[in-house]
Amino acid sequence: MDAWHVPTPSRIPGDGSAPLVAHDSATGSLQQIGPDAGTARFYVCGITPYDATHIGHANTYLTFDLLHRVWLDRGLQVHYVQNVTDVDDPLLERAERDGVDWRVLAREQIALFREDMTALNVLPPQQYPGATETIDEVVALIEKLRDLGTVYRVDDPEYPDYYFTTLDAPGHVALAGLDEQAALATFAERGGDPDRPGKRHPLDALVWRMARPGEPSWPSALGEGRPGWHIECSAIALDNLGTSFDVQGGGSDLIFPHHEMSAAHAHTVSGHPFARHWLHSGMVGLDGEKMSKSKGNLVFVSRLRHEGVDPAAIRLALLAHHYRDDWMWTYSGLRAAVDRLAMWREAVHNDTGLNADSTIAEIRAALRDDLDAPRALAAVDAWAGGSLAIDSDDTEGPGAMLEAVDALLGVDLRLGTSATTALDWQL
Ligand code: 5CA
Ligand code: ZN
């Protein structure tokens, strides 16, 4: 399906060649992320289209937008793929609860997500496929895994679903490093079915679910059914990016089982590592708990936008936190971002301004150091404060900083782009 449109930023002057070092979840250490020349390839797990786009989602896609912008600043080509889980149990359950057609729910939520991503100035993926558009690729992948002896059918005469032998598969790597007890508990919490009778091992992952009455299904050589969740991302990434692409990304709630299982499917079938590195963003919460669809403690980007909050302020409120931290959304944080945005705008539109070169170099350095956005923001704060304080003709205009903040941080400092007020209801 179509993604959304945000223009690729123009290259800014100065030296952007330094590599990016970031925390790789697979090794637990800082690693160089991306090649030194050519094309950087990455896959980020997209939404399951209901309750979108909440601030936690936005934080995750913004994290990978920073990665994207650093790669572009290095002069690399970037190949970015994101999926949409447009058929899966949670989506079907929500559609059933609300008495709407699951396809209509998905379509509306994807449209809203596109609007939110555009407003937040998040650069789009080149491919944006849905699970429902990838059925043939999923089926072909499962058939190959079955030929390798790593997929079997559960012993259930009514619904002999297909499962992947996670722990025994040659391409399984313990990405999350969990012991079996912890893995079982997390698997059960995050959509797994450890207790399903007929499985060979409780951690085996569903790859093809046979059709049930009232559920969507597709005819296939495996029988009429629909894809499991993890195999969807393996198939979409392999099909569009090939093997051993630079990064698989998502929120830290996806490390296990989702990323470990997707990687195991793909590695087993190809004999090559799925991704070279895994990056994960922290979880955003509200009132002391992780923001999640199941708890319903959600703050929506679209609601804030409709209340008149400038999307650039939402972006700054998120960038004020390091991407790996877990943190709680607060309206005082949003207020601080609104104030910061106003100060930055005033500084870039001042007739005078400090030379921006060293600040731009510091933004670049901060982002290359494990995507340290708070450090980059502090550098711009210092520049803006200094620029507003001086009264001298011996200065430069605002152009360089305006372009750098747009290209590297994705924050639009042009005047009159949208409202920055209307927060009084919460503050
Ligand atoms: N469709 C799957 C991935 S294939 C999925 O997890 N969808 S989702 O809608 O539940 O989440 C979309 C993305 O937002 C995922 O990368 C997830 O890790 C991230 N995410 C979900 N909740 C939060 C949160 N509270 N804070 C930060 N990121 C979150
Ligand atoms: Zn995924």
Tab-separated table of C-alpha atoms and ligand atoms in Angstrom:
chain	number	residue	atom	x	y	z
A	1	MET	CA	0.000	0.000	0.000
A	2	ASP	CA	1.026	3.631	-0.265
A	3	ALA	CA	3.051	5.188	2.523
A	4	TRP	CA	2.909	8.962	3.076
A	5	HIS	CA	4.870	11.874	1.716
A	6	VAL	CA	7.504	13.911	3.526
A	7	PRO	CA	10.235	15.466	1.359
A	8	THR	CA	13.787	14.170	1.769
A	9	PRO	CA	15.818	16.924	3.442
A	10	SER	CA	18.506	18.626	1.407
A	11	ARG	CA	22.105	17.948	2.354
A	12	ILE	CA	23.462	20.533	4.749
A	13	PRO	CA	26.979	21.974	4.566
A	14	GLY	CA	29.840	20.716	6.703
A	15	ASP	CA	31.226	17.277	7.372
A	16	GLY	CA	28.528	14.653	7.877
A	17	SER	CA	30.713	11.658	7.112
A	18	ALA	CA	31.310	10.297	10.631
A	19	PRO	CA	29.673	6.892	11.269
A	20	LEU	CA	26.804	6.192	13.629
A	21	VAL	CA	27.441	4.109	16.722
A	22	ALA	CA	24.375	2.774	18.528
A	23	HIS	CA	23.264	0.144	21.014
A	24	ASP	CA	22.653	-3.204	19.349
A	25	SER	CA	20.201	-5.311	21.348
A	26	ALA	CA	21.679	-8.532	19.947
A	27	THR	CA	25.129	-7.943	21.426
A	28	GLY	CA	24.160	-5.525	24.198
A	29	SER	CA	26.959	-3.232	23.074
A	30	LEU	CA	27.641	-0.161	20.974
A	31	GLN	CA	28.249	-1.020	17.316
A	32	GLN	CA	28.713	0.885	14.102
A	33	ILE	CA	25.310	0.884	12.438
A	34	GLY	CA	25.138	1.079	8.646
A	35	PRO	CA	27.754	0.915	5.902
A	36	ASP	CA	30.333	3.589	5.089
A	37	ALA	CA	29.129	3.929	1.521
A	38	GLY	CA	26.296	2.750	-0.692
A	39	THR	CA	22.878	1.827	0.641
A	40	ALA	CA	21.785	1.386	4.238
A	41	ARG	CA	18.819	-0.987	4.523
A	42	PHE	CA	16.385	-1.129	7.423
A	43	TYR	CA	13.083	-2.609	8.464
A	44	VAL	CA	10.885	-1.202	11.207
A	45	CYS	CA	7.884	-3.075	12.547
A	46	GLY	CA	4.785	-1.066	11.714
A	47	ILE	CA	1.453	-0.660	13.441
A	48	THR	CA	-1.362	-3.080	13.929
A	49	PRO	CA	-3.978	-0.602	12.758
A	50	TYR	CA	-6.202	0.180	15.710
A	51	ASP	CA	-5.690	2.756	18.480
A	52	ALA	CA	-3.169	4.527	16.251
A	53	THR	CA	-1.188	6.715	16.511
A	54	HIS	CA	-0.503	6.945	20.223
A	55	ILE	CA	2.489	8.745	21.650
A	56	GLY	CA	4.334	5.460	22.230
A	57	HIS	CA	4.026	4.550	18.532
A	58	ALA	CA	5.129	8.056	17.580
A	59	ASN	CA	8.179	7.784	19.818
A	60	THR	CA	9.249	4.553	18.146
A	61	TYR	CA	8.862	5.862	14.572
A	62	LEU	CA	10.667	9.080	15.533
A	63	THR	CA	13.588	7.054	16.870
A	64	PHE	CA	14.033	5.376	13.514
A	65	ASP	CA	13.497	8.681	11.745
A	66	LEU	CA	16.624	9.947	13.511
A	67	LEU	CA	18.520	6.899	12.288
A	68	HIS	CA	17.236	7.563	8.750
A	69	ARG	CA	18.305	11.232	8.924
A	70	VAL	CA	21.796	10.397	10.190
A	71	TRP	CA	22.295	7.967	7.305
A	72	LEU	CA	21.137	10.585	4.779
A	73	ASP	CA	23.463	13.124	6.392
A	74	ARG	CA	26.313	10.642	5.871
A	75	GLY	CA	25.537	10.697	2.156
A	76	LEU	CA	24.173	7.129	2.105
A	77	GLN	CA	21.246	5.916	0.053
A	78	VAL	CA	18.587	4.537	2.360
A	79	HIS	CA	16.220	1.652	1.689
A	80	TYR	CA	13.508	1.669	4.325
A	81	VAL	CA	10.692	-0.881	4.642
A	82	GLN	CA	7.876	-0.867	7.179
A	83	ASN	CA	4.944	-3.272	7.388
A	84	VAL	CA	1.331	-2.955	8.482
A	85	THR	CA	-0.111	-5.877	10.432
A	86	ASP	CA	-3.472	-5.485	8.752
A	87	VAL	CA	-4.737	-8.928	9.750
A	88	ASP	CA	-4.070	-10.436	13.187
A	89	ASP	CA	-5.998	-11.468	16.300
A	90	PRO	CA	-5.890	-8.106	18.140
A	91	LEU	CA	-7.220	-6.214	15.103
A	92	LEU	CA	-10.002	-8.771	14.583
A	93	GLU	CA	-10.912	-8.687	18.267
A	94	ARG	CA	-11.152	-4.891	18.248
A	95	ALA	CA	-13.284	-4.881	15.091
A	96	GLU	CA	-15.580	-7.482	16.665
A	97	ARG	CA	-15.817	-5.501	19.935
A	98	ASP	CA	-16.752	-2.324	18.068
A	99	GLY	CA	-19.024	-4.001	15.526
A	100	VAL	CA	-17.055	-2.752	12.516
A	101	ASP	CA	-15.598	-4.558	9.541
A	102	TRP	CA	-11.920	-5.279	10.272
A	103	ARG	CA	-10.953	-4.025	6.804
A	104	VAL	CA	-12.697	-0.704	7.384
A	105	LEU	CA	-11.074	-0.319	10.804
A	106	ALA	CA	-7.652	-1.041	9.316
A	107	ARG	CA	-8.142	1.326	6.391
A	108	GLU	CA	-9.249	4.211	8.613
A	109	GLN	CA	-6.460	3.696	11.119
A	110	ILE	CA	-3.784	3.461	8.439
A	111	ALA	CA	-5.074	6.732	6.948
A	112	LEU	CA	-4.856	8.375	10.362
A	113	PHE	CA	-1.351	7.003	10.912
A	114	ARG	CA	-0.223	8.456	7.571
A	115	GLU	CA	-1.615	11.865	8.549
A	116	ASP	CA	0.144	11.720	11.913
A	117	MET	CA	3.476	10.647	10.402
A	118	THR	CA	3.238	13.457	7.837
A	119	ALA	CA	2.458	16.014	10.538
A	120	LEU	CA	5.349	14.762	12.667
A	121	ASN	CA	7.705	15.075	9.677
A	122	VAL	CA	8.690	11.389	9.793
A	123	LEU	CA	10.401	10.340	6.557
A	124	PRO	CA	8.392	7.563	4.868
A	125	PRO	CA	9.495	4.032	3.983
A	126	GLN	CA	9.909	3.206	0.288
A	127	GLN	CA	7.802	0.079	0.741
A	128	TYR	CA	4.837	-0.109	3.063
A	129	PRO	CA	3.211	-3.530	2.551
A	130	GLY	CA	0.385	-4.965	4.558
A	131	ALA	CA	0.224	-8.587	5.719
A	132	THR	CA	-2.828	-9.051	3.490
A	133	GLU	CA	-0.710	-8.065	0.482
A	134	THR	CA	1.987	-10.595	1.348
A	135	ILE	CA	0.078	-13.862	1.620
A	136	ASP	CA	1.858	-15.553	-1.318
A	137	GLU	CA	5.312	-14.675	0.076
A	138	VAL	CA	4.354	-15.954	3.527
A	139	VAL	CA	3.055	-19.224	2.113
A	140	ALA	CA	6.207	-19.733	0.003
A	141	LEU	CA	8.381	-19.100	3.070
A	142	ILE	CA	6.437	-21.592	5.180
A	143	GLU	CA	6.714	-24.214	2.442
A	144	LYS	CA	10.502	-23.783	2.375
A	145	LEU	CA	10.669	-24.071	6.162
A	146	ARG	CA	8.513	-27.187	5.987
A	147	ASP	CA	10.859	-28.684	3.385
A	148	LEU	CA	13.720	-28.051	5.818
A	149	GLY	CA	11.816	-29.941	8.513
A	150	THR	CA	11.328	-26.883	10.734
A	151	VAL	CA	7.570	-26.523	10.286
A	152	TYR	CA	4.976	-29.073	11.366
A	153	ARG	CA	1.213	-29.266	11.865
A	154	VAL	CA	-0.240	-29.534	15.360
A	155	ASP	CA	-1.987	-32.676	16.265
A	156	ASP	CA	-5.510	-31.205	16.130
A	157	PRO	CA	-7.996	-32.823	13.735
A	158	GLU	CA	-10.179	-29.721	13.549
A	159	TYR	CA	-7.533	-27.023	13.135
A	160	PRO	CA	-4.137	-28.534	12.233
A	161	ASP	CA	-2.290	-25.189	12.263
A	162	TYR	CA	1.334	-24.917	11.189
A	163	TYR	CA	4.068	-24.240	13.750
A	164	PHE	CA	7.778	-23.469	13.570
A	165	THR	CA	10.188	-25.442	15.745
A	166	THR	CA	11.753	-22.370	17.296
A	167	LEU	CA	14.479	-23.764	19.541
A	168	ASP	CA	15.540	-26.583	17.210
A	169	ALA	CA	15.692	-24.477	14.046
A	170	PRO	CA	19.254	-24.008	12.760
A	171	GLY	CA	18.749	-20.248	12.358
A	172	HIS	CA	17.513	-19.626	15.884
A	173	VAL	CA	19.660	-17.158	17.806
A	174	ALA	CA	18.697	-16.178	21.345
A	175	LEU	CA	18.393	-12.496	20.532
A	176	ALA	CA	16.777	-11.629	23.824
A	177	GLY	CA	19.028	-13.927	25.853
A	178	LEU	CA	16.128	-15.109	28.038
A	179	ASP	CA	16.239	-18.373	29.934
A	180	GLU	CA	13.430	-20.776	29.152
A	181	GLN	CA	11.238	-19.812	32.119
A	182	ALA	CA	11.416	-16.112	31.321
A	183	ALA	CA	10.906	-16.819	27.621
A	184	LEU	CA	7.761	-18.830	28.341
A	185	ALA	CA	6.284	-16.134	30.569
A	186	THR	CA	6.982	-13.370	28.033
A	187	PHE	CA	5.717	-15.496	25.163
A	188	ALA	CA	2.396	-16.011	26.954
A	189	GLU	CA	2.098	-12.276	27.722
A	190	ARG	CA	2.813	-11.151	24.161
A	191	GLY	CA	0.483	-13.118	21.937
A	192	GLY	CA	2.124	-16.570	22.173
A	193	ASP	CA	0.260	-19.813	22.948
A	194	PRO	CA	2.615	-21.960	25.059
A	195	ASP	CA	-0.246	-24.158	26.280
A	196	ARG	CA	-1.754	-25.072	22.919
A	197	PRO	CA	-2.236	-28.842	22.924
A	198	GLY	CA	-0.410	-30.715	20.183
A	199	LYS	CA	2.634	-28.437	19.972
A	200	ARG	CA	6.010	-30.150	20.115
A	201	HIS	CA	7.488	-27.397	22.281
A	202	PRO	CA	5.648	-24.597	24.106
A	203	LEU	CA	7.838	-21.930	22.409
A	204	ASP	CA	7.056	-23.096	18.877
A	205	ALA	CA	5.560	-20.223	16.905
A	206	LEU	CA	2.342	-20.229	14.890
A	207	VAL	CA	3.086	-19.544	11.223
A	208	TRP	CA	-0.215	-20.442	9.480
A	209	ARG	CA	-3.592	-20.497	11.182
A	210	MET	CA	-6.217	-22.593	9.475
A	211	ALA	CA	-9.503	-20.860	8.701
A	212	ARG	CA	-12.030	-20.601	11.546
A	213	PRO	CA	-15.681	-19.699	10.969
A	214	GLY	CA	-16.111	-15.943	10.822
A	215	GLU	CA	-12.392	-15.208	10.461
A	216	PRO	CA	-10.727	-13.873	7.324
A	217	SER	CA	-8.712	-16.451	5.402
A	218	TRP	CA	-6.936	-16.972	2.095
A	219	PRO	CA	-6.763	-20.125	-0.051
A	220	SER	CA	-3.260	-21.534	-0.277
A	221	ALA	CA	-1.215	-24.682	-0.809
A	222	LEU	CA	-1.142	-24.981	2.993
A	223	GLY	CA	-4.928	-24.971	3.107
A	224	GLU	CA	-7.254	-22.037	3.672
A	225	GLY	CA	-5.918	-19.822	6.468
A	226	ARG	CA	-3.975	-16.715	7.443
A	227	PRO	CA	-0.398	-15.846	8.471
A	228	GLY	CA	1.011	-15.879	11.968
A	229	TRP	CA	2.504	-12.605	13.176
A	230	HIS	CA	6.261	-13.269	13.195
A	231	ILE	CA	6.421	-14.877	9.753
A	232	GLU	CA	4.721	-11.787	8.305
A	233	CYS	CA	7.750	-9.624	9.137
A	234	SER	CA	10.238	-12.294	8.012
A	235	ALA	CA	8.523	-12.556	4.620
A	236	ILE	CA	8.092	-8.802	4.071
A	237	ALA	CA	11.666	-7.989	5.039
A	238	LEU	CA	13.223	-10.834	3.003
A	239	ASP	CA	11.096	-10.007	-0.001
A	240	ASN	CA	11.915	-6.295	-0.020
A	241	LEU	CA	15.364	-6.063	1.577
A	242	GLY	CA	16.950	-9.484	1.200
A	243	THR	CA	19.064	-10.978	3.966
A	244	SER	CA	21.501	-9.362	6.387
A	245	PHE	CA	20.091	-5.854	6.095
A	246	ASP	CA	21.490	-3.277	8.502
A	247	VAL	CA	18.798	-2.879	11.150
A	248	GLN	CA	15.571	-4.383	12.319
A	249	GLY	CA	13.847	-1.917	14.619
A	250	GLY	CA	10.845	-1.466	16.835
A	251	GLY	CA	9.911	-0.853	20.445
A	252	SER	CA	11.592	-2.906	23.162
A	253	ASP	CA	8.349	-4.865	23.637
A	254	LEU	CA	9.140	-6.572	20.329
A	255	ILE	CA	12.560	-8.001	21.236
A	256	PHE	CA	10.921	-11.184	22.410
A	257	PRO	CA	9.212	-13.095	21.015
A	258	HIS	CA	8.593	-11.101	17.833
A	259	HIS	CA	12.082	-10.162	16.671
A	260	GLU	CA	13.708	-13.349	17.897
A	261	MET	CA	11.121	-15.469	16.061
A	262	SER	CA	11.106	-13.401	12.831
A	263	ALA	CA	14.878	-13.630	12.721
A	264	ALA	CA	14.796	-17.389	13.343
A	265	HIS	CA	12.365	-18.008	10.463
A	266	ALA	CA	14.397	-15.913	8.022
A	267	HIS	CA	17.834	-17.104	9.138
A	268	THR	CA	16.734	-20.742	8.932
A	269	VAL	CA	15.410	-20.409	5.405
A	270	SER	CA	18.270	-18.351	3.966
A	271	GLY	CA	21.235	-19.558	5.995
A	272	HIS	CA	22.177	-15.914	6.578
A	273	PRO	CA	21.507	-13.634	9.540
A	274	PHE	CA	18.231	-11.747	9.126
A	275	ALA	CA	19.538	-8.322	10.212
A	276	ARG	CA	23.045	-7.253	11.176
A	277	HIS	CA	21.790	-5.250	14.156
A	278	TRP	CA	18.663	-4.714	16.224
A	279	LEU	CA	17.731	-1.320	17.667
A	280	HIS	CA	14.904	-0.901	20.145
A	281	SER	CA	13.227	2.173	21.516
A	282	GLY	CA	12.047	2.415	25.114
A	283	MET	CA	8.435	2.280	26.209
A	284	VAL	CA	6.431	5.437	26.785
A	285	GLY	CA	3.849	5.294	29.539
A	286	LEU	CA	1.122	7.360	31.104
A	287	ASP	CA	0.321	7.665	34.813
A	288	GLY	CA	2.869	5.064	35.846
A	289	GLU	CA	2.048	2.357	33.298
A	290	LYS	CA	3.232	1.467	29.775
A	291	MET	CA	0.949	3.108	27.224
A	292	SER	CA	-0.811	0.221	25.560
A	293	LYS	CA	-3.902	-0.605	23.640
A	294	SER	CA	-4.868	-3.301	26.087
A	295	LYS	CA	-4.784	-0.928	29.071
A	296	GLY	CA	-6.373	1.927	27.129
A	297	ASN	CA	-4.145	4.609	28.738
A	298	LEU	CA	-3.435	6.294	25.442
A	299	VAL	CA	-2.586	9.814	24.298
A	300	PHE	CA	-3.212	10.186	20.576
A	301	VAL	CA	-1.129	12.330	18.245
A	302	SER	CA	-4.251	13.209	16.238
A	303	ARG	CA	-6.090	14.384	19.335
A	304	LEU	CA	-3.244	16.697	20.301
A	305	ARG	CA	-3.081	18.001	16.743
A	306	HIS	CA	-6.792	18.695	16.655
A	307	GLU	CA	-6.506	20.549	19.925
A	308	GLY	CA	-4.085	22.905	18.222
A	309	VAL	CA	-0.748	21.548	19.427
A	310	ASP	CA	1.982	22.169	16.872
A	311	PRO	CA	3.282	18.752	15.675
A	312	ALA	CA	6.813	20.173	15.874
A	313	ALA	CA	6.227	20.603	19.627
A	314	ILE	CA	5.049	16.981	19.933
A	315	ARG	CA	8.231	15.987	18.126
A	316	LEU	CA	10.353	18.027	20.520
A	317	ALA	CA	8.539	16.604	23.552
A	318	LEU	CA	9.555	13.119	22.400
A	319	LEU	CA	13.102	14.034	21.368
A	320	ALA	CA	13.716	15.431	24.852
A	321	HIS	CA	14.069	11.783	25.992
A	322	HIS	CA	16.800	9.387	24.968
A	323	TYR	CA	15.296	6.780	22.659
A	324	ARG	CA	16.359	3.851	24.845
A	325	ASP	CA	14.801	5.225	28.032
A	326	ASP	CA	11.393	4.193	29.302
A	327	TRP	CA	9.537	7.313	30.407
A	328	MET	CA	6.142	8.753	31.303
A	329	TRP	CA	4.349	11.213	29.037
A	330	THR	CA	3.382	14.425	30.887
A	331	TYR	CA	1.693	17.619	29.841
A	332	SER	CA	4.390	19.621	31.572
A	333	GLY	CA	6.857	17.944	29.195
A	334	LEU	CA	4.706	19.038	26.273
A	335	ARG	CA	4.506	22.575	27.687
A	336	ALA	CA	8.316	22.685	27.928
A	337	ALA	CA	8.530	21.559	24.298
A	338	VAL	CA	6.112	24.306	23.212
A	339	ASP	CA	8.310	26.866	25.018
A	340	ARG	CA	11.492	25.433	23.525
A	341	LEU	CA	10.023	25.533	20.023
A	342	ALA	CA	9.022	29.176	20.507
A	343	MET	CA	12.516	30.067	21.710
A	344	TRP	CA	14.209	28.283	18.798
A	345	ARG	CA	11.876	29.951	16.307
A	346	GLU	CA	12.539	33.357	17.808
A	347	ALA	CA	16.287	32.741	17.650
A	348	VAL	CA	16.373	31.597	14.015
A	349	HIS	CA	14.178	34.471	12.917
A	350	ASN	CA	16.187	37.073	14.831
A	351	ASP	CA	18.046	39.464	12.613
A	352	THR	CA	21.233	38.490	14.354
A	353	GLY	CA	22.427	35.045	15.295
A	354	LEU	CA	25.567	33.323	16.484
A	355	ASN	CA	27.550	31.407	13.929
A	356	ALA	CA	25.946	27.970	13.825
A	357	ASP	CA	28.869	25.824	12.624
A	358	SER	CA	30.038	24.439	15.958
A	359	THR	CA	26.450	23.817	17.103
A	360	ILE	CA	25.644	21.920	13.919
A	361	ALA	CA	28.812	19.857	14.425
A	362	GLU	CA	27.644	19.106	17.974
A	363	ILE	CA	24.153	18.041	16.787
A	364	ARG	CA	25.820	15.703	14.312
A	365	ALA	CA	28.149	14.304	16.960
A	366	ALA	CA	25.316	13.802	19.474
A	367	LEU	CA	23.147	11.895	16.998
A	368	ARG	CA	26.034	9.692	15.948
A	369	ASP	CA	26.595	8.836	19.612
A	370	ASP	CA	23.692	6.386	20.074
A	371	LEU	CA	21.120	8.851	18.677
A	372	ASP	CA	21.501	11.193	21.649
A	373	ALA	CA	18.701	13.623	20.843
A	374	PRO	CA	18.603	15.263	24.328
A	375	ARG	CA	22.258	16.250	23.860
A	376	ALA	CA	21.470	17.659	20.404
A	377	LEU	CA	18.563	19.641	21.852
A	378	ALA	CA	20.810	21.065	24.573
A	379	ALA	CA	23.236	22.261	21.890
A	380	VAL	CA	20.481	24.094	20.028
A	381	ASP	CA	19.219	25.563	23.331
A	382	ALA	CA	22.672	26.994	24.001
A	383	TRP	CA	22.900	28.434	20.495
A	384	ALA	CA	19.400	29.935	20.697
A	385	GLY	CA	19.999	31.408	24.164
A	386	GLY	CA	23.288	32.933	22.994
A	387	SER	CA	21.757	34.270	19.801
A	388	LEU	CA	18.885	35.911	21.630
A	389	ALA	CA	21.245	37.497	24.149
A	390	ILE	CA	23.617	39.215	21.746
A	391	ASP	CA	23.189	42.605	20.209
A	392	SER	CA	25.861	42.856	17.572
A	393	ASP	CA	26.221	43.199	13.839
A	394	ASP	CA	29.100	40.756	13.812
A	395	THR	CA	26.820	37.752	13.365
A	396	GLU	CA	25.280	35.498	10.776
A	397	GLY	CA	21.712	35.027	9.661
A	398	PRO	CA	19.539	32.102	10.781
A	399	GLY	CA	19.501	30.081	7.551
A	400	ALA	CA	22.103	27.470	8.428
A	401	MET	CA	20.536	26.568	11.771
A	402	LEU	CA	17.028	26.454	10.364
A	403	GLU	CA	18.123	24.001	7.693
A	404	ALA	CA	20.239	21.886	10.040
A	405	VAL	CA	17.473	21.522	12.655
A	406	ASP	CA	15.065	20.552	9.896
A	407	ALA	CA	17.407	18.051	8.205
A	408	LEU	CA	18.914	16.414	11.297
A	409	LEU	CA	16.166	16.674	13.915
A	410	GLY	CA	13.142	16.992	11.613
A	411	VAL	CA	11.907	20.054	13.486
A	412	ASP	CA	10.377	22.708	11.252
A	413	LEU	CA	11.321	26.156	12.549
A	414	ARG	CA	9.684	28.172	9.791
A	415	LEU	CA	7.168	30.653	11.116
A	416	GLY	CA	3.454	30.273	10.610
A	417	THR	CA	3.614	26.527	9.992
A	418	SER	CA	0.964	25.857	12.643
A	419	ALA	CA	-0.396	26.855	16.006
A	420	THR	CA	1.602	26.546	19.209
A	421	THR	CA	-1.096	27.510	21.700
A	422	ALA	CA	-4.283	25.846	22.929
A	423	LEU	CA	-2.699	23.806	25.669
A	424	ASP	CA	-4.600	25.525	28.447
A	425	TRP	CA	-7.086	22.702	28.877
A	426	GLN	CA	-4.439	20.442	30.396
A	427	LEU	CA	-2.005	22.809	32.069
B	1	5CA	N1	2.346	-4.693	14.127
B	1	5CA	C1	3.225	-5.028	15.202
B	1	5CA	C2	4.667	-5.066	14.787
B	1	5CA	S1	4.942	-6.086	13.398
B	1	5CA	C3	3.060	-4.117	16.397
B	1	5CA	O1	3.737	-4.309	17.378
B	1	5CA	N2	2.154	-3.142	16.253
B	1	5CA	S2	1.777	-2.091	17.407
B	1	5CA	O2	0.786	-1.215	16.819
B	1	5CA	O3	1.420	-2.752	18.597
B	1	5CA	O4	3.074	-1.277	17.714
B	1	5CA	C4	3.686	-0.507	16.684
B	1	5CA	C5	5.090	-0.085	17.136
B	1	5CA	O5	4.995	0.781	18.268
B	1	5CA	C6	5.965	-1.257	17.569
B	1	5CA	O6	7.299	-1.034	17.114
B	1	5CA	C7	5.912	-1.209	19.087
B	1	5CA	O7	7.093	-1.717	19.672
B	1	5CA	C8	5.781	0.281	19.341
B	1	5CA	N3	5.093	0.601	20.614
B	1	5CA	C9	3.917	0.114	21.044
B	1	5CA	N4	3.598	0.631	22.269
B	1	5CA	C10	4.624	1.476	22.600
B	1	5CA	C11	4.898	2.323	23.729
B	1	5CA	N5	4.059	2.412	24.752
B	1	5CA	N6	6.040	3.052	23.711
B	1	5CA	C12	6.905	2.978	22.667
B	1	5CA	N7	6.691	2.202	21.561
B	1	5CA	C13	5.569	1.457	21.537
B	2	ZN	ZN	7.052	-6.919	13.038
